[in-house]
mmCIF file of N, CA and C in Angstrom:
data_model
loop_
_atom_site.group_PDB
_atom_site.id
_atom_site.type_symbol
_atom_site.label_atom_id
_atom_site.label_comp_id
_atom_site.label_asym_id
_atom_site.label_seq_id
_atom_site.Cartn_x
_atom_site.Cartn_y
_atom_site.Cartn_z
ATOM 1 N N MET K 1 16.106 -27.823 -21.220
ATOM 2 C CA MET K 1 16.268 -27.185 -19.961
ATOM 3 C C MET K 1 16.487 -25.371 -19.456
ATOM 4 N N THR K 2 15.514 -24.752 -19.002
ATOM 5 C CA THR K 2 16.383 -23.901 -18.140
ATOM 6 C C THR K 2 16.119 -23.903 -16.886
ATOM 7 N N ARG K 3 18.153 -23.088 -15.852
ATOM 8 C CA ARG K 3 17.772 -23.321 -15.067
ATOM 9 C C ARG K 3 17.516 -21.611 -14.478
ATOM 10 N N ARG K 4 16.767 -22.089 -13.134
ATOM 11 C CA ARG K 4 16.482 -20.183 -12.847
ATOM 12 C C ARG K 4 17.261 -20.068 -11.289
ATOM 13 N N LYS K 5 17.312 -19.224 -10.941
ATOM 14 C CA LYS K 5 17.997 -18.649 -10.101
ATOM 15 C C LYS K 5 17.220 -18.718 -8.352
ATOM 16 N N ALA K 6 18.605 -19.389 -7.704
ATOM 17 C CA ALA K 6 17.078 -19.588 -6.459
ATOM 18 C C ALA K 6 16.439 -18.142 -5.880
ATOM 19 N N LYS K 7 15.303 -18.014 -5.476
ATOM 20 C CA LYS K 7 15.228 -16.489 -5.331
ATOM 21 C C LYS K 7 15.715 -16.320 -3.404
ATOM 22 N N PRO K 8 16.142 -14.780 -3.236
ATOM 23 C CA PRO K 8 16.877 -14.924 -2.084
ATOM 24 C C PRO K 8 15.167 -14.977 -0.897
ATOM 25 N N ALA K 9 15.598 -15.386 0.138
ATOM 26 C CA ALA K 9 14.127 -15.754 1.142
ATOM 27 C C ALA K 9 14.208 -14.219 1.335
ATOM 28 N N GLY K 10 12.537 -14.030 1.230
ATOM 29 C CA GLY K 10 11.667 -12.931 1.073
ATOM 30 C C GLY K 10 11.349 -12.275 -0.245
ATOM 31 N N ALA K 11 11.622 -12.741 -0.595
ATOM 32 C CA ALA K 11 11.916 -11.953 -2.469
ATOM 33 C C ALA K 11 10.468 -11.924 -2.752
ATOM 34 N N THR K 12 9.747 -13.430 -1.900
ATOM 35 C CA THR K 12 7.719 -13.420 -2.721
ATOM 36 C C THR K 12 7.543 -12.454 -1.918
ATOM 37 N N LEU K 13 7.716 -12.683 -0.604
ATOM 38 C CA LEU K 13 6.868 -11.291 -0.555
ATOM 39 C C LEU K 13 6.831 -9.412 -0.682
ATOM 40 N N ALA K 14 8.071 -9.746 -1.207
ATOM 41 C CA ALA K 14 8.250 -8.333 -1.959
ATOM 42 C C ALA K 14 7.296 -8.131 -3.578
ATOM 43 N N LYS K 15 7.193 -9.605 -3.996
ATOM 44 C CA LYS K 15 6.906 -9.061 -5.135
ATOM 45 C C LYS K 15 5.167 -9.576 -4.546
ATOM 46 N N HIS K 16 4.542 -9.418 -3.325
ATOM 47 C CA HIS K 16 2.923 -9.925 -3.266
ATOM 48 C C HIS K 16 2.111 -8.982 -3.461
ATOM 49 N N PRO K 17 0.994 -8.593 -4.133
ATOM 50 C CA PRO K 17 0.243 -7.660 -4.575
ATOM 51 C C PRO K 17 0.071 -7.044 -3.760
ATOM 52 N N CYS K 18 -0.198 -6.106 -3.628
ATOM 53 C CA CYS K 18 -0.891 -5.459 -1.990
ATOM 54 C C CYS K 18 -1.598 -3.846 -2.542
ATOM 55 N N VAL K 19 -2.919 -3.762 -2.105
ATOM 56 C CA VAL K 19 -3.972 -3.301 -1.918
ATOM 57 C C VAL K 19 -3.489 -1.557 -0.520
ATOM 58 N N TYR K 20 -2.960 -1.052 -0.733
ATOM 59 C CA TYR K 20 -3.001 0.308 0.304
ATOM 60 C C TYR K 20 -3.454 1.342 -0.415
ATOM 61 N N ILE K 21 -4.224 2.018 1.360
ATOM 62 C CA ILE K 21 -4.256 3.167 1.082
ATOM 63 C C ILE K 21 -3.340 3.929 2.586
ATOM 64 N N LEU K 22 -2.922 6.057 1.643
ATOM 65 C CA LEU K 22 -2.631 7.022 2.300
ATOM 66 C C LEU K 22 -3.251 7.412 2.532
ATOM 67 N N ALA K 23 -2.886 8.039 3.965
ATOM 68 C CA ALA K 23 -3.648 9.548 3.782
ATOM 69 C C ALA K 23 -2.574 10.335 4.432
ATOM 70 N N SER K 24 -3.377 11.563 4.189
ATOM 71 C CA SER K 24 -2.311 12.652 4.996
ATOM 72 C C SER K 24 -2.474 12.916 6.228
ATOM 73 N N GLN K 25 -3.073 12.607 7.530
ATOM 74 C CA GLN K 25 -3.336 12.987 8.337
ATOM 75 C C GLN K 25 -4.883 12.279 8.963
ATOM 76 N N ARG K 26 -5.613 11.638 10.084
ATOM 77 C CA ARG K 26 -6.596 11.269 10.307
ATOM 78 C C ARG K 26 -7.710 11.974 9.977
ATOM 79 N N ASN K 27 -8.592 11.284 8.773
ATOM 80 C CA ASN K 27 -9.144 11.903 8.234
ATOM 81 C C ASN K 27 -9.305 12.628 7.443
ATOM 82 N N GLY K 28 -8.046 12.471 6.615
ATOM 83 C CA GLY K 28 -7.710 13.947 5.696
ATOM 84 C C GLY K 28 -7.918 13.422 4.128
ATOM 85 N N THR K 29 -6.768 13.911 3.408
ATOM 86 C CA THR K 29 -7.159 13.185 2.023
ATOM 87 C C THR K 29 -6.430 11.994 1.824
ATOM 88 N N LEU K 30 -7.215 11.122 0.959
ATOM 89 C CA LEU K 30 -6.374 9.430 0.678
ATOM 90 C C LEU K 30 -6.343 9.232 -0.178
ATOM 91 N N TYR K 31 -5.267 8.569 -0.450
ATOM 92 C CA TYR K 31 -4.588 8.263 -2.142
ATOM 93 C C TYR K 31 -4.593 6.670 -1.948
ATOM 94 N N ILE K 32 -5.367 6.159 -2.955
ATOM 95 C CA ILE K 32 -6.234 4.246 -3.217
ATOM 96 C C ILE K 32 -4.733 3.766 -4.114
ATOM 97 N N GLY K 33 -3.923 2.280 -3.565
ATOM 98 C CA GLY K 33 -2.866 2.135 -4.866
ATOM 99 C C GLY K 33 -2.471 0.735 -5.372
ATOM 100 N N VAL K 34 -1.828 0.545 -5.762
ATOM 101 C CA VAL K 34 -1.742 -0.861 -5.843
ATOM 102 C C VAL K 34 -0.353 -0.809 -6.118
ATOM 103 N N THR K 35 0.303 -2.244 -5.464
ATOM 104 C CA THR K 35 1.862 -2.519 -5.792
ATOM 105 C C THR K 35 2.212 -4.248 -5.519
ATOM 106 N N GLY K 36 3.922 -4.496 -6.032
ATOM 107 C CA GLY K 36 3.959 -5.621 -5.938
ATOM 108 C C GLY K 36 4.719 -5.424 -4.654
ATOM 109 N N ASN K 37 5.115 -4.147 -3.761
ATOM 110 C CA ASN K 37 6.502 -4.494 -2.832
ATOM 111 C C ASN K 37 6.394 -2.606 -2.474
ATOM 112 N N ILE K 38 5.130 -3.072 -1.059
ATOM 113 C CA ILE K 38 4.070 -2.214 0.042
ATOM 114 C C ILE K 38 5.846 -1.523 0.521
ATOM 115 N N ALA K 39 6.700 -1.867 1.117
ATOM 116 C CA ALA K 39 7.516 -1.695 1.669
ATOM 117 C C ALA K 39 8.277 0.145 0.728
ATOM 118 N N MET K 40 9.008 -0.735 -0.435
ATOM 119 C CA MET K 40 9.476 0.453 -1.600
ATOM 120 C C MET K 40 8.415 1.216 -1.908
ATOM 121 N N ARG K 41 7.465 0.904 -2.128
ATOM 122 C CA ARG K 41 6.033 1.986 -2.708
ATOM 123 C C ARG K 41 5.758 2.732 -1.845
ATOM 124 N N VAL K 42 5.506 3.115 -0.209
ATOM 125 C CA VAL K 42 5.734 4.033 0.698
ATOM 126 C C VAL K 42 6.313 4.535 0.919
ATOM 127 N N MET K 43 8.039 3.590 0.951
ATOM 128 C CA MET K 43 9.481 4.792 0.740
ATOM 129 C C MET K 43 9.683 5.828 -0.375
ATOM 130 N N LEU K 44 8.977 5.484 -1.495
ATOM 131 C CA LEU K 44 8.748 6.212 -2.389
ATOM 132 C C LEU K 44 7.910 7.212 -2.214
ATOM 133 N N HIS K 45 6.238 7.250 -1.683
ATOM 134 C CA HIS K 45 6.116 8.233 -1.358
ATOM 135 C C HIS K 45 6.424 9.071 -0.332
ATOM 136 N N ARG K 46 6.518 8.996 0.910
ATOM 137 C CA ARG K 46 7.396 9.500 1.590
ATOM 138 C C ARG K 46 8.371 10.446 0.920
ATOM 139 N N GLU K 47 9.000 9.550 0.329
ATOM 140 C CA GLU K 47 10.410 10.821 -0.113
ATOM 141 C C GLU K 47 9.804 11.865 -1.019
ATOM 142 N N GLY K 48 8.388 11.883 -1.696
ATOM 143 C CA GLY K 48 8.287 12.678 -2.582
ATOM 144 C C GLY K 48 7.912 12.457 -3.835
ATOM 145 N N LYS K 49 8.507 10.381 -4.134
ATOM 146 C CA LYS K 49 8.792 10.349 -5.749
ATOM 147 C C LYS K 49 7.134 9.843 -6.544
ATOM 148 N N GLY K 50 6.102 9.756 -5.845
ATOM 149 C CA GLY K 50 4.683 9.591 -6.303
ATOM 150 C C GLY K 50 4.189 9.803 -7.264
ATOM 151 N N SER K 51 2.897 10.265 -7.037
ATOM 152 C CA SER K 51 2.427 11.311 -8.062
ATOM 153 C C SER K 51 2.399 13.000 -7.777
ATOM 154 N N ALA K 52 1.765 13.356 -8.663
ATOM 155 C CA ALA K 52 1.966 14.890 -8.262
ATOM 156 C C ALA K 52 1.026 14.894 -7.060
ATOM 157 N N PHE K 53 0.257 14.441 -7.341
ATOM 158 C CA PHE K 53 -1.429 14.291 -6.014
ATOM 159 C C PHE K 53 -0.650 14.130 -4.459
ATOM 160 N N MET K 54 0.203 13.069 -4.421
ATOM 161 C CA MET K 54 0.881 12.779 -3.396
ATOM 162 C C MET K 54 1.741 13.950 -2.990
ATOM 163 N N ARG K 55 2.576 14.762 -3.764
ATOM 164 C CA ARG K 55 3.293 16.151 -3.303
ATOM 165 C C ARG K 55 2.549 17.126 -2.619
ATOM 166 N N LYS K 56 1.327 17.706 -3.863
ATOM 167 C CA LYS K 56 0.314 18.489 -3.711
ATOM 168 C C LYS K 56 -0.576 18.172 -1.838
ATOM 169 N N TYR K 57 -0.651 17.187 -2.001
ATOM 170 C CA TYR K 57 -1.233 16.783 -0.328
ATOM 171 C C TYR K 57 -1.231 16.264 0.325
ATOM 172 N N GLY K 58 0.572 16.205 0.511
ATOM 173 C CA GLY K 58 0.785 15.254 1.546
ATOM 174 C C GLY K 58 0.493 14.366 1.537
ATOM 175 N N VAL K 59 0.599 13.290 1.046
ATOM 176 C CA VAL K 59 -0.441 11.885 1.283
ATOM 177 C C VAL K 59 0.948 11.001 1.611
ATOM 178 N N LYS K 60 1.107 10.987 2.680
ATOM 179 C CA LYS K 60 2.455 9.718 3.103
ATOM 180 C C LYS K 60 2.318 8.950 4.172
ATOM 181 N N HIS K 61 1.023 8.504 5.208
ATOM 182 C CA HIS K 61 0.778 7.830 5.621
ATOM 183 C C HIS K 61 0.176 6.750 5.804
ATOM 184 N N LEU K 62 0.849 5.310 6.087
ATOM 185 C CA LEU K 62 0.246 4.487 5.555
ATOM 186 C C LEU K 62 -0.962 3.742 6.491
ATOM 187 N N VAL K 63 -2.144 4.106 6.264
ATOM 188 C CA VAL K 63 -3.293 3.693 6.729
ATOM 189 C C VAL K 63 -3.806 2.217 6.980
ATOM 190 N N TRP K 64 -3.382 1.590 5.801
ATOM 191 C CA TRP K 64 -4.501 0.242 5.635
ATOM 192 C C TRP K 64 -3.848 -0.352 4.344
ATOM 193 N N TYR K 65 -3.569 -1.217 4.828
ATOM 194 C CA TYR K 65 -3.096 -2.219 3.000
ATOM 195 C C TYR K 65 -4.024 -3.511 3.378
ATOM 196 N N GLU K 66 -4.035 -4.825 1.824
ATOM 197 C CA GLU K 66 -4.322 -6.137 1.848
ATOM 198 C C GLU K 66 -3.856 -6.330 1.165
ATOM 199 N N PHE K 67 -3.246 -7.731 1.741
ATOM 200 C CA PHE K 67 -2.758 -8.881 0.001
ATOM 201 C C PHE K 67 -3.730 -9.560 -0.358
ATOM 202 N N HIS K 68 -2.574 -9.513 -1.588
ATOM 203 C CA HIS K 68 -3.712 -10.656 -3.159
ATOM 204 C C HIS K 68 -2.754 -11.737 -3.524
ATOM 205 N N GLN K 69 -3.367 -12.840 -3.786
ATOM 206 C CA GLN K 69 -3.030 -13.944 -4.626
ATOM 207 C C GLN K 69 -2.193 -13.118 -5.949
ATOM 208 N N ASP K 70 -3.386 -12.804 -6.440
ATOM 209 C CA ASP K 70 -2.484 -12.471 -7.509
ATOM 210 C C ASP K 70 -2.593 -11.259 -8.265
ATOM 211 N N PHE K 71 -2.071 -10.004 -8.770
ATOM 212 C CA PHE K 71 -2.091 -8.860 -9.209
ATOM 213 C C PHE K 71 -4.104 -8.433 -9.996
ATOM 214 N N GLY K 72 -3.884 -9.218 -10.143
ATOM 215 C CA GLY K 72 -5.142 -8.852 -11.320
ATOM 216 C C GLY K 72 -6.694 -8.555 -9.963
ATOM 217 N N PHE K 73 -6.521 -9.294 -9.364
ATOM 218 C CA PHE K 73 -7.627 -9.323 -7.980
ATOM 219 C C PHE K 73 -7.479 -8.312 -7.217
ATOM 220 N N ALA K 74 -5.960 -8.148 -7.061
ATOM 221 C CA ALA K 74 -5.466 -6.365 -6.305
ATOM 222 C C ALA K 74 -6.187 -5.485 -7.141
ATOM 223 N N ILE K 75 -5.978 -5.508 -8.553
ATOM 224 C CA ILE K 75 -6.222 -4.421 -9.229
ATOM 225 C C ILE K 75 -7.492 -3.970 -9.527
ATOM 226 N N GLU K 76 -8.865 -5.584 -9.526
ATOM 227 C CA GLU K 76 -10.150 -5.510 -9.197
ATOM 228 C C GLU K 76 -10.306 -4.170 -8.150
ATOM 229 N N ARG K 77 -9.703 -4.983 -6.840
ATOM 230 C CA ARG K 77 -9.670 -4.368 -5.549
ATOM 231 C C ARG K 77 -9.742 -2.956 -5.620
ATOM 232 N N GLU K 78 -8.906 -2.895 -6.091
ATOM 233 C CA GLU K 78 -8.034 -1.508 -6.213
ATOM 234 C C GLU K 78 -8.605 -0.218 -6.961
ATOM 235 N N LYS K 79 -9.320 -0.728 -7.939
ATOM 236 C CA LYS K 79 -10.870 -0.053 -8.820
ATOM 237 C C LYS K 79 -11.578 -0.042 -7.748
ATOM 238 N N ARG K 80 -12.304 -1.238 -7.168
ATOM 239 C CA ARG K 80 -14.187 -0.855 -6.603
ATOM 240 C C ARG K 80 -13.683 0.230 -4.691
ATOM 241 N N LEU K 81 -12.358 0.037 -5.054
ATOM 242 C CA LEU K 81 -12.070 0.889 -3.000
ATOM 243 C C LEU K 81 -12.312 2.303 -3.945
ATOM 244 N N LYS K 82 -11.908 2.450 -4.763
ATOM 245 C CA LYS K 82 -11.364 4.207 -5.639
ATOM 246 C C LYS K 82 -12.703 4.787 -5.718
ATOM 247 N N VAL K 83 -14.165 3.451 -5.978
ATOM 248 C CA VAL K 83 -15.009 3.839 -6.317
ATOM 249 C C VAL K 83 -16.525 3.818 -5.088
ATOM 250 N N TRP K 84 -15.660 3.913 -4.187
ATOM 251 C CA TRP K 84 -16.594 3.675 -3.192
ATOM 252 C C TRP K 84 -16.818 5.120 -2.444
ATOM 253 N N ARG K 85 -17.775 5.613 -1.392
ATOM 254 C CA ARG K 85 -17.931 6.482 -1.117
ATOM 255 C C ARG K 85 -16.902 6.397 0.605
ATOM 256 N N ARG K 86 -17.078 7.616 0.543
ATOM 257 C CA ARG K 86 -15.712 8.121 1.444
ATOM 258 C C ARG K 86 -16.103 7.912 2.821
ATOM 259 N N LYS K 87 -17.137 7.308 3.256
ATOM 260 C CA LYS K 87 -17.200 7.142 4.747
ATOM 261 C C LYS K 87 -17.112 5.939 4.970
ATOM 262 N N TRP K 88 -16.995 4.849 3.477
ATOM 263 C CA TRP K 88 -17.293 3.122 3.555
ATOM 264 C C TRP K 88 -15.576 3.412 4.095
ATOM 265 N N LYS K 89 -14.425 4.367 3.348
ATOM 266 C CA LYS K 89 -13.288 3.739 3.162
ATOM 267 C C LYS K 89 -12.888 4.194 4.819
ATOM 268 N N LEU K 90 -13.148 5.466 5.482
ATOM 269 C CA LEU K 90 -13.060 5.680 6.335
ATOM 270 C C LEU K 90 -13.021 4.834 7.172
ATOM 271 N N THR K 91 -14.134 3.844 7.254
ATOM 272 C CA THR K 91 -14.415 2.890 8.108
ATOM 273 C C THR K 91 -14.087 1.230 7.945
ATOM 274 N N LEU K 92 -13.482 1.364 6.292
ATOM 275 C CA LEU K 92 -12.592 0.368 6.312
ATOM 276 C C LEU K 92 -11.545 0.508 6.558
ATOM 277 N N ILE K 93 -10.581 1.479 7.231
ATOM 278 C CA ILE K 93 -8.979 1.967 7.646
ATOM 279 C C ILE K 93 -9.697 2.140 9.459
ATOM 280 N N GLU K 94 -11.144 2.368 9.991
ATOM 281 C CA GLU K 94 -10.595 2.241 11.138
ATOM 282 C C GLU K 94 -10.669 0.877 11.936
ATOM 283 N N GLN K 95 -11.557 -0.176 10.627
ATOM 284 C CA GLN K 95 -11.650 -1.776 11.374
ATOM 285 C C GLN K 95 -10.093 -2.386 11.222
ATOM 286 N N MET K 96 -9.166 -1.807 10.482
ATOM 287 C CA MET K 96 -8.176 -2.558 10.724
ATOM 288 C C MET K 96 -7.058 -1.024 11.293
ATOM 289 N N ASN K 97 -7.453 -0.110 11.614
ATOM 290 C CA ASN K 97 -6.280 0.938 12.760
ATOM 291 C C ASN K 97 -6.881 2.200 12.921
ATOM 292 N N PRO K 98 -7.930 1.552 13.963
ATOM 293 C CA PRO K 98 -8.810 2.282 14.664
ATOM 294 C C PRO K 98 -7.969 3.683 15.207
ATOM 295 N N GLY K 99 -6.420 3.926 15.477
ATOM 296 C CA GLY K 99 -5.691 4.524 15.677
ATOM 297 C C GLY K 99 -5.072 5.566 14.958
ATOM 298 N N TRP K 100 -5.531 4.931 13.458
ATOM 299 C CA TRP K 100 -4.916 6.048 11.589
ATOM 300 C C TRP K 100 -3.251 5.683 12.302
ATOM 301 N N GLU K 101 -2.655 4.771 12.966
ATOM 302 C CA GLU K 101 -0.960 4.735 13.064
ATOM 303 C C GLU K 101 -0.550 4.682 11.583
ATOM 304 N N ASP K 102 0.631 5.401 11.545
ATOM 305 C CA ASP K 102 0.947 4.958 10.194
ATOM 306 C C ASP K 102 1.808 3.785 10.728
ATOM 307 N N LEU K 103 1.462 3.024 9.382
ATOM 308 C CA LEU K 103 1.749 1.641 9.761
ATOM 309 C C LEU K 103 3.554 1.271 8.822
ATOM 310 N N TYR K 104 3.673 2.021 7.964
ATOM 311 C CA TYR K 104 4.743 1.933 7.687
ATOM 312 C C TYR K 104 6.151 1.309 8.215
ATOM 313 N N GLU K 105 6.297 1.864 9.194
ATOM 314 C CA GLU K 105 7.414 1.005 10.054
ATOM 315 C C GLU K 105 6.904 -0.183 10.647
ATOM 316 N N SER K 106 6.189 -0.856 10.871
ATOM 317 C CA SER K 106 5.504 -2.449 10.658
ATOM 318 C C SER K 106 6.225 -3.392 9.993
ATOM 319 N N ILE K 107 5.501 -2.971 8.524
ATOM 320 C CA ILE K 107 6.044 -3.437 7.270
ATOM 321 C C ILE K 107 7.247 -3.199 6.958
ATOM 322 N N GLN K 108 8.208 -2.183 7.488
ATOM 323 C CA GLN K 108 8.960 -2.375 6.610
ATOM 324 C C GLN K 108 10.508 -3.973 7.441
ATOM 325 N N MET K 109 9.791 -3.783 8.661
ATOM 326 C CA MET K 109 10.425 -5.283 9.349
ATOM 327 C C MET K 109 10.279 -6.320 8.536
ATOM 328 N N TRP K 110 9.382 -6.779 7.528
ATOM 329 C CA TRP K 110 9.492 -8.147 7.213
ATOM 330 C C TRP K 110 9.046 -7.831 5.814
ATOM 331 N N ALA K 111 9.329 -7.095 4.775
ATOM 332 C CA ALA K 111 8.957 -6.238 3.459
ATOM 333 C C ALA K 111 10.015 -5.945 2.806
ATOM 334 N N PRO K 112 11.265 -6.950 2.071
ATOM 335 C CA PRO K 112 12.317 -6.908 1.964
ATOM 336 C C PRO K 112 12.011 -5.621 1.010
ATOM 337 N N MET K 113 13.345 -4.615 0.282
ATOM 338 C CA MET K 113 13.669 -3.255 -0.316
ATOM 339 C C MET K 113 13.687 -3.341 -1.298
ATOM 340 N N ASP K 114 13.481 -4.984 -1.913
ATOM 341 C CA ASP K 114 14.636 -5.442 -3.413
ATOM 342 C C ASP K 114 13.484 -4.703 -4.650
#
């Protein structure tokens, strides 16, 4: 029998599969990604440690996210969103975030940075 260390409170949330959309500004350039730690991933994007695309277009504002039960579903959702028409993506964002607020501050409170 192997013993596992107890996970710190909130550790499971940090590894929770999440699909997200970042934008350069309202109706601006969009980036769709998937991660197991949304707070950490967005922080890296904001610090310019994301892809070259992110740095080139200044895509740093978290405008939409969606949690999933497992990575398989999250990856499939990401792939589907990437082929959606732009208008559909904008509608999806506005359903959750009509003011296109940067949601990064709100997720920092409940998503551990480990």
